[in-house]
Structure formats: structure tokens, C-alpha cells
CSV table of C-alpha atoms in Angstrom, one decimal:
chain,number,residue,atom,x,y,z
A,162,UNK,CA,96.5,-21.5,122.1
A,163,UNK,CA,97.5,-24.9,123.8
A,164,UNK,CA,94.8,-24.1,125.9
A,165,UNK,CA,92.3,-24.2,123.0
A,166,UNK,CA,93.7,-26.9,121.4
A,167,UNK,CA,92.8,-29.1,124.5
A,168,UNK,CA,89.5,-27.8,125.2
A,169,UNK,CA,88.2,-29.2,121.7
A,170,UNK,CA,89.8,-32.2,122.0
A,171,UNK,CA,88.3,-32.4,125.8
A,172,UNK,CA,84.9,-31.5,124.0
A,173,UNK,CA,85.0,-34.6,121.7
A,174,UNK,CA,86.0,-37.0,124.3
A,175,UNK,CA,82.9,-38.8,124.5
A,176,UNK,CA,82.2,-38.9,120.9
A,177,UNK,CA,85.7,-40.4,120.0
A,178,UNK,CA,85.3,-43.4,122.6
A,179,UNK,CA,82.6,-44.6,120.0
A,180,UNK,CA,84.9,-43.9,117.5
A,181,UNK,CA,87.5,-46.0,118.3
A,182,UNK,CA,85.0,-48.7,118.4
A,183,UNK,CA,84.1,-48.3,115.1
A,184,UNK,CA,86.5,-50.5,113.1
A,185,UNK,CA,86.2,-52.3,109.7
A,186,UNK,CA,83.6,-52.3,106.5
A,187,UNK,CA,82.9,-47.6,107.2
A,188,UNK,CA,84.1,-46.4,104.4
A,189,UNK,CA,84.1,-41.8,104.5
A,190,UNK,CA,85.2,-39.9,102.3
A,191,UNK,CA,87.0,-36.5,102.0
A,192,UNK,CA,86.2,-33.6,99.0
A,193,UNK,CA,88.4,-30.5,99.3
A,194,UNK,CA,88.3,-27.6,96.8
A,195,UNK,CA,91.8,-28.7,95.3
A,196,UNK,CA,94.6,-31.2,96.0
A,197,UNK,CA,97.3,-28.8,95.8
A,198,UNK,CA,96.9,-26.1,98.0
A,199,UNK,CA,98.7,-26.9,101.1
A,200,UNK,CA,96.2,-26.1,103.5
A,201,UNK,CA,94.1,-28.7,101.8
A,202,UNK,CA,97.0,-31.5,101.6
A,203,UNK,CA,97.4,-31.2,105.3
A,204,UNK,CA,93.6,-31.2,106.2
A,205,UNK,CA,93.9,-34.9,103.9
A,206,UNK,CA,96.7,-35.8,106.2
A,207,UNK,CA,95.0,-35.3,109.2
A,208,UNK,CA,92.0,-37.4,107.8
A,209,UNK,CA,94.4,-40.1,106.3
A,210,UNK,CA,96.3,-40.6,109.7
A,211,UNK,CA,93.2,-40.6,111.8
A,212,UNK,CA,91.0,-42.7,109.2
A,213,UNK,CA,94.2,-45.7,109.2
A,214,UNK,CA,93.8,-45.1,113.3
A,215,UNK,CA,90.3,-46.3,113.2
A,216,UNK,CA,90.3,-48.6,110.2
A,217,UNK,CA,88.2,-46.4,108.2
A,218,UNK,CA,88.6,-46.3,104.2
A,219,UNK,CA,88.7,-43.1,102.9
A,220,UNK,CA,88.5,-42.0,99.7
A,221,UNK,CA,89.5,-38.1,98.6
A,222,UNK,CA,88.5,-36.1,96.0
A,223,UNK,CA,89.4,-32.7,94.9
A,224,UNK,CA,88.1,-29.6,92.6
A,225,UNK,CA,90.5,-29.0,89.7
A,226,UNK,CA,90.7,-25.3,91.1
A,227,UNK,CA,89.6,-23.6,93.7
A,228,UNK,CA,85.8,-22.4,92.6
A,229,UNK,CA,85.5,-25.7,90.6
A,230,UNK,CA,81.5,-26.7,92.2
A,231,UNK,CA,80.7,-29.5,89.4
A,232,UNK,CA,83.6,-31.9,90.5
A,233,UNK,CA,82.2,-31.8,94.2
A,234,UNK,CA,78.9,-32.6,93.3
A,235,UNK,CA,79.6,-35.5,91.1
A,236,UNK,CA,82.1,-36.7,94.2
A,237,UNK,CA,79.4,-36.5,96.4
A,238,UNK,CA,77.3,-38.6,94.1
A,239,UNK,CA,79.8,-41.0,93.9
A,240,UNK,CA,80.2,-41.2,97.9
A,241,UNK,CA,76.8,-41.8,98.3
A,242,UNK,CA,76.3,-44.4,95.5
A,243,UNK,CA,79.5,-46.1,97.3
A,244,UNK,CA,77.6,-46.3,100.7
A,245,UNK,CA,79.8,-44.3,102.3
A,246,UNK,CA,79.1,-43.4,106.2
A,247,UNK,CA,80.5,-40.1,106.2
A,248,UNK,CA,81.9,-36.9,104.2
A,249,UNK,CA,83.5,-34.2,105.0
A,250,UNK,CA,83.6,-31.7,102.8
A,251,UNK,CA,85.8,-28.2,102.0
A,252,UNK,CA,82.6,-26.5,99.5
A,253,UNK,CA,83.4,-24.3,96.6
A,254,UNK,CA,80.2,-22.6,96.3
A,255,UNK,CA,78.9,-22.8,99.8
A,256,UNK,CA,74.8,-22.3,98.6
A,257,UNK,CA,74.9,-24.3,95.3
A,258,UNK,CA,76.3,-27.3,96.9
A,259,UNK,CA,73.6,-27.7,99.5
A,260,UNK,CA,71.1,-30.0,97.2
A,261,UNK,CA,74.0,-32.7,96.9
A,262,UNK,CA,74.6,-32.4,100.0
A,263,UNK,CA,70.6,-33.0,101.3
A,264,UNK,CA,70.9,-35.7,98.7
A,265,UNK,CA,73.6,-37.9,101.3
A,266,UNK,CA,71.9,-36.6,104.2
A,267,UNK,CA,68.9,-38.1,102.8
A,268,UNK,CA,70.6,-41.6,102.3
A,269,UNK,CA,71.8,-41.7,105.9
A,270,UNK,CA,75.3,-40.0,105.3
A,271,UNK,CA,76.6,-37.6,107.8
A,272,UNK,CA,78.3,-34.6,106.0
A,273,UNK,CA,80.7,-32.5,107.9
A,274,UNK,CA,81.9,-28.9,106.4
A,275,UNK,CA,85.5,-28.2,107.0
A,276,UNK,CA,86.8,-25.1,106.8
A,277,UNK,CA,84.7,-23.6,104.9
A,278,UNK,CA,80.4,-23.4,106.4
A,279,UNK,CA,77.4,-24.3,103.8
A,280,UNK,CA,74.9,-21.3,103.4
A,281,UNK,CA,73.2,-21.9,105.2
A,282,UNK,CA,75.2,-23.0,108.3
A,283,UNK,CA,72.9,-26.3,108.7
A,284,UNK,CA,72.8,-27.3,106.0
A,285,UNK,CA,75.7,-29.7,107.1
A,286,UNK,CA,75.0,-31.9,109.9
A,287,UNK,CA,77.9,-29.5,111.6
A,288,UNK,CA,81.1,-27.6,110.7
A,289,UNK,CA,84.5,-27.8,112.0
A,290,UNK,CA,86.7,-24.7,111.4
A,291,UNK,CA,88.4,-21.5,112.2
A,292,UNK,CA,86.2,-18.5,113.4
A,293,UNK,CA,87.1,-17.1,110.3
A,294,UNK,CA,85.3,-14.0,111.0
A,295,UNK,CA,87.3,-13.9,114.1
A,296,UNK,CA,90.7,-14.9,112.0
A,297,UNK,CA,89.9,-11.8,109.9
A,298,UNK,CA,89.3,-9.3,112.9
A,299,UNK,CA,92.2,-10.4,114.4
A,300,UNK,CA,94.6,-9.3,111.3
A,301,UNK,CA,92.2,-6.0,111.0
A,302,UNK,CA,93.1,-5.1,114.6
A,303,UNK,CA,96.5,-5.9,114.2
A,304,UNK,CA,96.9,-3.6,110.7
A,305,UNK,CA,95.2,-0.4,112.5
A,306,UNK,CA,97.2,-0.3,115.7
A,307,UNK,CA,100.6,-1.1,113.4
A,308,UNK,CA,99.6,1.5,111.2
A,309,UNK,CA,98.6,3.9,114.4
A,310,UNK,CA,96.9,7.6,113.4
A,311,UNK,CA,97.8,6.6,109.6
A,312,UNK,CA,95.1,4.2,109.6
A,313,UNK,CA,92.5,6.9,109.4
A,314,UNK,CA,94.6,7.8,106.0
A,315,UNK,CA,94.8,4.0,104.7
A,316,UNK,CA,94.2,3.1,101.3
A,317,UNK,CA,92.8,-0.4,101.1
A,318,UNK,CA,92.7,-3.5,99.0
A,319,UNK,CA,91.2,-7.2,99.6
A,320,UNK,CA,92.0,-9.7,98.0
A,321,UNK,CA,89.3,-12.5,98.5
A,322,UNK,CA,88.8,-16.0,96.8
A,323,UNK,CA,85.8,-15.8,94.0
A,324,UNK,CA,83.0,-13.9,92.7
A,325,UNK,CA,80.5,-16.5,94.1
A,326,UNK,CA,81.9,-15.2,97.8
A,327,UNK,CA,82.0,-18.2,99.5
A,328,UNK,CA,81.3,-17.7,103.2
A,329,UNK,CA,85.2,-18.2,104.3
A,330,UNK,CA,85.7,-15.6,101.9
A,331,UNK,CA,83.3,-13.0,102.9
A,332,UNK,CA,84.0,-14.3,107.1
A,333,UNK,CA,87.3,-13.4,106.5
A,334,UNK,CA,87.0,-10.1,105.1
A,335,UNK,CA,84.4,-8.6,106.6
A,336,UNK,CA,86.1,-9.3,110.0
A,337,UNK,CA,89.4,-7.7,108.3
A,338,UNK,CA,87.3,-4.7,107.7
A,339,UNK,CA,85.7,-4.6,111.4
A,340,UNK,CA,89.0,-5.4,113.3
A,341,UNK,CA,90.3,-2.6,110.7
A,342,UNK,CA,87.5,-0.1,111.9
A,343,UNK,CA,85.6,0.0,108.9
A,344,UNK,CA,81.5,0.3,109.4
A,345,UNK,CA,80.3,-2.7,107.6
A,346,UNK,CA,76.9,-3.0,105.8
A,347,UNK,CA,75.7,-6.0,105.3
A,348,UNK,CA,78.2,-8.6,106.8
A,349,UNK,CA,77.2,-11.0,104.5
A,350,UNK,CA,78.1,-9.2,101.3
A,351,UNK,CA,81.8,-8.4,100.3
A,352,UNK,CA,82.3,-4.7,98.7
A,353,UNK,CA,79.2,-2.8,99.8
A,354,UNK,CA,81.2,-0.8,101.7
A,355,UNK,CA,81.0,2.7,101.4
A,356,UNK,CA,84.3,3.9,103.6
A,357,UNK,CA,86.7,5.9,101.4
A,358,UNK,CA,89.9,4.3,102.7
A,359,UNK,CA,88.7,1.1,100.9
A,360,UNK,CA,90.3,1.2,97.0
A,361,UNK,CA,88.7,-2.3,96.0
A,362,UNK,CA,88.9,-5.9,95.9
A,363,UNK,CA,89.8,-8.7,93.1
A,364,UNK,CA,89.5,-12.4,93.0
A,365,UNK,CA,92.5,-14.7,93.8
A,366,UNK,CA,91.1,-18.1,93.6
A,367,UNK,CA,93.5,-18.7,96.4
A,368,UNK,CA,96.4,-19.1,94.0
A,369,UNK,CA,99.6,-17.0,93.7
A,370,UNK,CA,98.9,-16.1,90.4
A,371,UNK,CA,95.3,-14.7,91.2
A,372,UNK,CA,97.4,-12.6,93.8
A,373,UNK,CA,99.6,-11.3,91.6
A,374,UNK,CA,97.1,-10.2,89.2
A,375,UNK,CA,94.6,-8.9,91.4
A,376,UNK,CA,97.1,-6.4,92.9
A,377,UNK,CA,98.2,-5.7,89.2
A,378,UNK,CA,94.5,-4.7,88.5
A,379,UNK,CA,94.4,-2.6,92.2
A,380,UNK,CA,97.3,-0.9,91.4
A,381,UNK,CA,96.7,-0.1,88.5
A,382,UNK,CA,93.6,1.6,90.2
A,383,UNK,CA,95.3,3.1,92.8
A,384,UNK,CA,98.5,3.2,92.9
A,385,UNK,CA,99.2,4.9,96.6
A,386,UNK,CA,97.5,1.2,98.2
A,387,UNK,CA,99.2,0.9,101.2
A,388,UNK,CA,97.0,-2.2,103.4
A,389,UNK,CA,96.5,-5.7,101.8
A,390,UNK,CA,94.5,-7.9,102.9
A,391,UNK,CA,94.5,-11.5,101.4
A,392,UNK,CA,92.4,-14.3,101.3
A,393,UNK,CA,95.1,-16.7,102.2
A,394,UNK,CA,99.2,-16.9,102.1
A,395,UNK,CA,99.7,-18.1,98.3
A,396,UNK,CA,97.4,-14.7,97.0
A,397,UNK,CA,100.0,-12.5,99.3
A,398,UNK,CA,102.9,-13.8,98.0
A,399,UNK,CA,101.3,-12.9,95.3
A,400,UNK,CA,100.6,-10.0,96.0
A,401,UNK,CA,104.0,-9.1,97.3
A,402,UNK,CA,105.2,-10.2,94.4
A,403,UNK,CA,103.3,-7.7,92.3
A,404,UNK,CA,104.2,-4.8,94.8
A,405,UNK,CA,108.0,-6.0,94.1
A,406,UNK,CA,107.8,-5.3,90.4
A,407,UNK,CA,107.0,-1.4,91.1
A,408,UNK,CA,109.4,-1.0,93.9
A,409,UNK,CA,106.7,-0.9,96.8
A,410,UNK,CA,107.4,-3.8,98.5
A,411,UNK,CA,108.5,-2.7,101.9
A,412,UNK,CA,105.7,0.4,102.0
A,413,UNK,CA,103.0,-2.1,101.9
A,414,UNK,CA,101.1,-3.6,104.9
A,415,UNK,CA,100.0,-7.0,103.7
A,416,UNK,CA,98.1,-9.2,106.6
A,417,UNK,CA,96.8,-12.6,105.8
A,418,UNK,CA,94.9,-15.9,106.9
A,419,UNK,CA,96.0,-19.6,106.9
A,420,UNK,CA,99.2,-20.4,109.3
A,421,UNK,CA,100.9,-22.5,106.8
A,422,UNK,CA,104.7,-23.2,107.2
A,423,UNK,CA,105.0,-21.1,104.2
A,424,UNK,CA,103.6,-18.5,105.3
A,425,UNK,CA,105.0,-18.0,108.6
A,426,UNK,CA,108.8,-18.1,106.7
A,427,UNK,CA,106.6,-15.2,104.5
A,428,UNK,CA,106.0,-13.2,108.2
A,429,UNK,CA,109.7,-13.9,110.0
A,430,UNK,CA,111.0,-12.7,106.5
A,431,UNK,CA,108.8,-9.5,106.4
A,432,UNK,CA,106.6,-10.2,103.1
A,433,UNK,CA,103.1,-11.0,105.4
A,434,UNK,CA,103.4,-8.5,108.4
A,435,UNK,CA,100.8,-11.0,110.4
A,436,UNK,CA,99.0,-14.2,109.9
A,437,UNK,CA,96.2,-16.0,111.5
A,438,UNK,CA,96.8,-19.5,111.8
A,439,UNK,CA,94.1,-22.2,111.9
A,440,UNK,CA,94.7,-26.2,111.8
A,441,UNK,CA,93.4,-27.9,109.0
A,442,UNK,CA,94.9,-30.8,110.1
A,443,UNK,CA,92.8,-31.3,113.5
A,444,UNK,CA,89.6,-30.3,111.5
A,445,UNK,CA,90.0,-33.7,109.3
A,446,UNK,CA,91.3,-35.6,112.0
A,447,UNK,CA,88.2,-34.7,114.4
A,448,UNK,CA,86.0,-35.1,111.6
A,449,UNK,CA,87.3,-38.9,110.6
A,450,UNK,CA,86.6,-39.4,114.6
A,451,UNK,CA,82.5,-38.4,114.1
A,452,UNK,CA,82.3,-40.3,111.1
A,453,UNK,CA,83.2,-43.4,113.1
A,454,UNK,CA,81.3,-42.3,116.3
A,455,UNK,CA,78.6,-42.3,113.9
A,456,UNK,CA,79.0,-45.2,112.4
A,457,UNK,CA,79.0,-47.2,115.5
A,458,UNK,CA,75.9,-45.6,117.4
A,459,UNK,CA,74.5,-42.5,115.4
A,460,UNK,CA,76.1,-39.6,117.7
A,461,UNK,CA,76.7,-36.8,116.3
A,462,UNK,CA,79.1,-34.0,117.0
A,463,UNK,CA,78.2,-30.9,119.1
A,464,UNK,CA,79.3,-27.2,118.6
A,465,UNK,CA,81.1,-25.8,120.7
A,466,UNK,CA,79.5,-24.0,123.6
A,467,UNK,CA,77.9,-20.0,122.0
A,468,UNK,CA,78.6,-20.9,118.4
A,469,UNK,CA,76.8,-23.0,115.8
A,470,UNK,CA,80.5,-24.5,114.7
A,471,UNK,CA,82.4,-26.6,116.3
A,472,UNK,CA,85.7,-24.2,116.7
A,473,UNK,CA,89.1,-25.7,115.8
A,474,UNK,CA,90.8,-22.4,117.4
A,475,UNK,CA,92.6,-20.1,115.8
A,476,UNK,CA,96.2,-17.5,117.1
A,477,UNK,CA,97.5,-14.4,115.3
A,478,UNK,CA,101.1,-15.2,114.5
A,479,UNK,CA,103.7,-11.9,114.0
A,480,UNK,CA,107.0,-11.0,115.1
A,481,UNK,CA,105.8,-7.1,115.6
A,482,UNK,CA,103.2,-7.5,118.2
A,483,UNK,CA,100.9,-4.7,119.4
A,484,UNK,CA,98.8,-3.5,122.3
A,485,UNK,CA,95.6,-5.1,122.5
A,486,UNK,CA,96.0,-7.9,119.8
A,487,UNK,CA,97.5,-11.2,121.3
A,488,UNK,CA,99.3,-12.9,119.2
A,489,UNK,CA,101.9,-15.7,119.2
A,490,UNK,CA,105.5,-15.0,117.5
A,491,UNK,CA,107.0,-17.1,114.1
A,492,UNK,CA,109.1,-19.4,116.2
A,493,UNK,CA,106.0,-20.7,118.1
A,494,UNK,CA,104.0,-20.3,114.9
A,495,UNK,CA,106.5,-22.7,112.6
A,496,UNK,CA,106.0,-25.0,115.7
A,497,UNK,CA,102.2,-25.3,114.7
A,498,UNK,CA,102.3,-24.3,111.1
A,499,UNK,CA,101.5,-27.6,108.5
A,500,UNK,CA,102.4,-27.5,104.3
């Protein structure tokens, strides 16, 4: 994990002399899906703390809830009609968004996807995230070998982020289902999947409550679910809560995505059984370092080398680790967690 966190910094060496050099009157801005999901006040940190490093003046904006497209657009008009350098930008509704977005292209604006990639992928001048295809197969591979031969007899629930299935969403669990075993069909479509073990999915909006209800409404479909696989930490505890009201906490397998400080207390206390951890905060940070680099002689960033993404890294944190699935336990986990 260390290792990967140097090699991105390493890869961005060149582009953050220039940023450095950028200094006074660039002005960036950062639009997140909300202002309250931890994940998202840490990624505004790391852009805060970086952006006061450089001398950059950033202005934030958020969705009112996760899903909310129309505030992003009209904060993207505003960042543009404010001459802004730069945004970087956590998208709702990853294929709607992309005419705002040529819009500040258009006026010179470099726009950087966090998180979260635009449909399609370049759409954004580049993305900094998680493999979050990869965070999902990681938590899929881990559930199968944990379950051993009673995976072939699992009944399975995902609980994803919103019926527009933006591509974090549909990343995440289709590499759940892969890492799980499960024959996808198309890998850019959630629930087309015609494998029997799979029970059904239900929209979180990333939120505790949407956890809580989907697994009411899977439950109620199936009660004998015994694999979980959430969006992110808030929808399992969520979901955990809902499997606590009927007694079925501790039969449940829940796995999840995110790495927040919350979440790895959720793993060490046996209510997530694994987690992947990404790091929101050196997404914004490296993207407040290309706004500047581009702001003081038009470089842009590269990906990183075989992907189309520049990769921020990403380490499956559990404290019941398997065969074949590397992970990193809760101690080293709450080391790295944010939120």
C-alpha cells in the first residue's frame, strides 16, 4: 500500500514543480455530490490544505443529496462565469453532467473527475480515483473464499447508490459480483444478471437510511439473504442495522467500499466483515496540484501507466484474512482511514 501511495505521488512529480509555481489570482473550485458524507468532507480537506499550500482560492459546492444533478450543473455554471482555472468534480449522474462539463472545457477550464468517472471516461480532461472495479473484486474475492463451498449456495443482495447507476456504482458492483464468481453480462449494466444466488438489489443513495430500507425491501423478498454487498460504509450500517431488527445480524456476510474511520471501527467490531479503502483525501489534494500546474503552463495530468485514470490506489482492510486476497488488517487500516 505504501508502496502505491509513493508511486502516484512519484508519477506527479513533474507536474507539481509547476504547481508550486503557480501562486496568486487561480481561483478552482471543488463540486462533490453532498457536504456531509465523510468521504466527501475529507476529499474537501485534502483540496482545502493543498489549495492554502499553493495559494489557490477554492470555492466548494455540494448536491443537497447524493443523486442531486441540477445543483452541480448550476455550480459548474457558476465556476465558469467566475473564471475559475480548474474543477474537480465528484458527478451525480455521470452521463447527464457531461454538457456542463464541455461547457468549462470549452472556456479553458480544466475539469478533473474525482472519485467517481464521467460516461464517458473523457469526457473529463482526466480522473483521479480508486479502481473501483478493482475495490469491488477485491471484497467479492474476499466473501467467496470466507464463505468457502457455501458460496456456491449464497443468497445475494447489492446494495448500490441510484437508479441512474452512476459508474462508481455499477464499477463497484459488478467487480463484487466477478471477485464473487458470478458470470456477468454486460459490465456496464447493474442487475442483468441471470445467476440464481443473486436475490436483488435496492438503492441507498449512499445514506444509512437508504441502507436500512433497502435491506427492509430484500428481506422482505428473501428472507434467507445471507451476502451483502454495499455501495459504501453508511448503507451497511444500514444495512446491519436492518439485519439487527430480525435477529440476523451475526449470519450475515456484509462486505463494503470506502475505508473511512467509521468504517474500519464497523470491520474490527464485526458489523462490515471487509472493506476496501480508497483516499479521497490524496484525490483532491493531487487534483488542487494539476489545477495549478495548469495554471502556470497548460500541463496536464497523465494516467497512470495501462489505465485511462490516474489510480489513487486502493487495500482490502479485514481482520479475517484469506488465501489469495491481500489485505491489510484494522489497526493499519485506522492508520489510513479519514472521516
Amino acid at each position: 500500500m505504501k508502496k502505491l501511495l509513493l508511486s502516484s505521488a512519484v508519477a506527479l512529480a513533474s507536474m507539481s514543480g509547476a504547481a508550486f509555481a503557480a501562486g496568486h489570482g487561480v481561483s478552482a473550485c471543488l463540486i462533490t455530490k453532498t457536504d456531509t458524507n465523510p468521504f466527501f468532507v475529507k476529499m474537501r480537506e485534502g483540496a482545502e490544505a493543498k489549495a492554502a499550500e499553493l495559494g489557490i482560492t477554492l470555492n466548494s459546492y455540494a448536491g443537497k443529496v447524493d443523486g442531486d444533478h441540477e445543483t452541480q450543473v448550476a455550480a459548474i455554471e457558476t465556476c465558469i462565469a467566475n473564471g475559475a482555472k480548474g474543477i474537480l468534480l465528484t458527478a451525480s449522474d455521470t452521463s447527464s453532467i457531461v454538457p456542463a462539463v464541455q461547457q468549462a472545457r470549452d472556456a479553458g477550464i480544466l475539469v478533473i473527475a474525482l472519485d467517481t468517472p464521467l460516461e464517458p471516461i473523457d469526457a473529463a480532461d482526466m480522473t483521479f480515483a480508486t479502481d473501483n472495479f478493482l475495490a469491488g473484486e477485491l471484497i467479492g474475492q474476499w466473501a467467496r473464499a470466507a464463505l468457502g463451498d457455501d458460496a456456491a449456495n449464497a443468497r445475494i443482495a447489492t446494495l448500490d447508490l441510484a437508479v441512474s447507476q452512476p459508474t462508481v456504482d455499477v464499477l463497484r458492483n459488478q467487480g463484487f459480483l466477478q471477485g464473487f464468481g458470478i458470470d456477468l453480462a454486460d459490465p456496464n449494466v447493474i442487475g442483468d444478471e441471470t445467476d440464481p444466488r443473486i436475490v436483488g438489489s435496492d438503492v441507498t443513495q449512499g445514506n444509512e437510511e437508504g441502507g436500512r430500507r433497502a435491506m427492509e425491501n430484500l428481506l422482505a423478498k428473501d428472507p434467507t439473504i445471507n451476502v451483502v454487498h454495499t455501495i459504501n460504509e453508511p448503507a451497511a450500517a444500514g444495512a446491519y442495522e436492518a439485519l439487527k431488527a430480525i435477529g440476523r445480524e451475526n449470519d450475515v456476510l456484509i462486505v463494503s467500499v470506502d475505508g473511512g474511520c467509521p468504517g474500519i471501527q464497523n470491520v474490527k467490531d464485526g458489523v462490515i466483515g471487509a472493506t476496501s479503502q480508497q483516499y479521497p483525501l490524496l484525490m483532491a489534494s493531487k487534483g488542487i496540484e494539476a489545477i495549478a500546474a495548469w495554471a502556470a503552463d497548460g500541463t496536464k495530468p497523465s494516467a497512470t501507466d495501462g489505465k485511462d485514470f490516474f489510480d489513487t490506489g486502493v487495500a482490502l482492510v479485514t481482520d479475517k484474512p484469506v488465501d489469495g486476497v491481500e489485505s491489510i488488517d484494522t489497526t493499519e487500516g485506522t492508520n489510513l482511514c479519514w472521516g
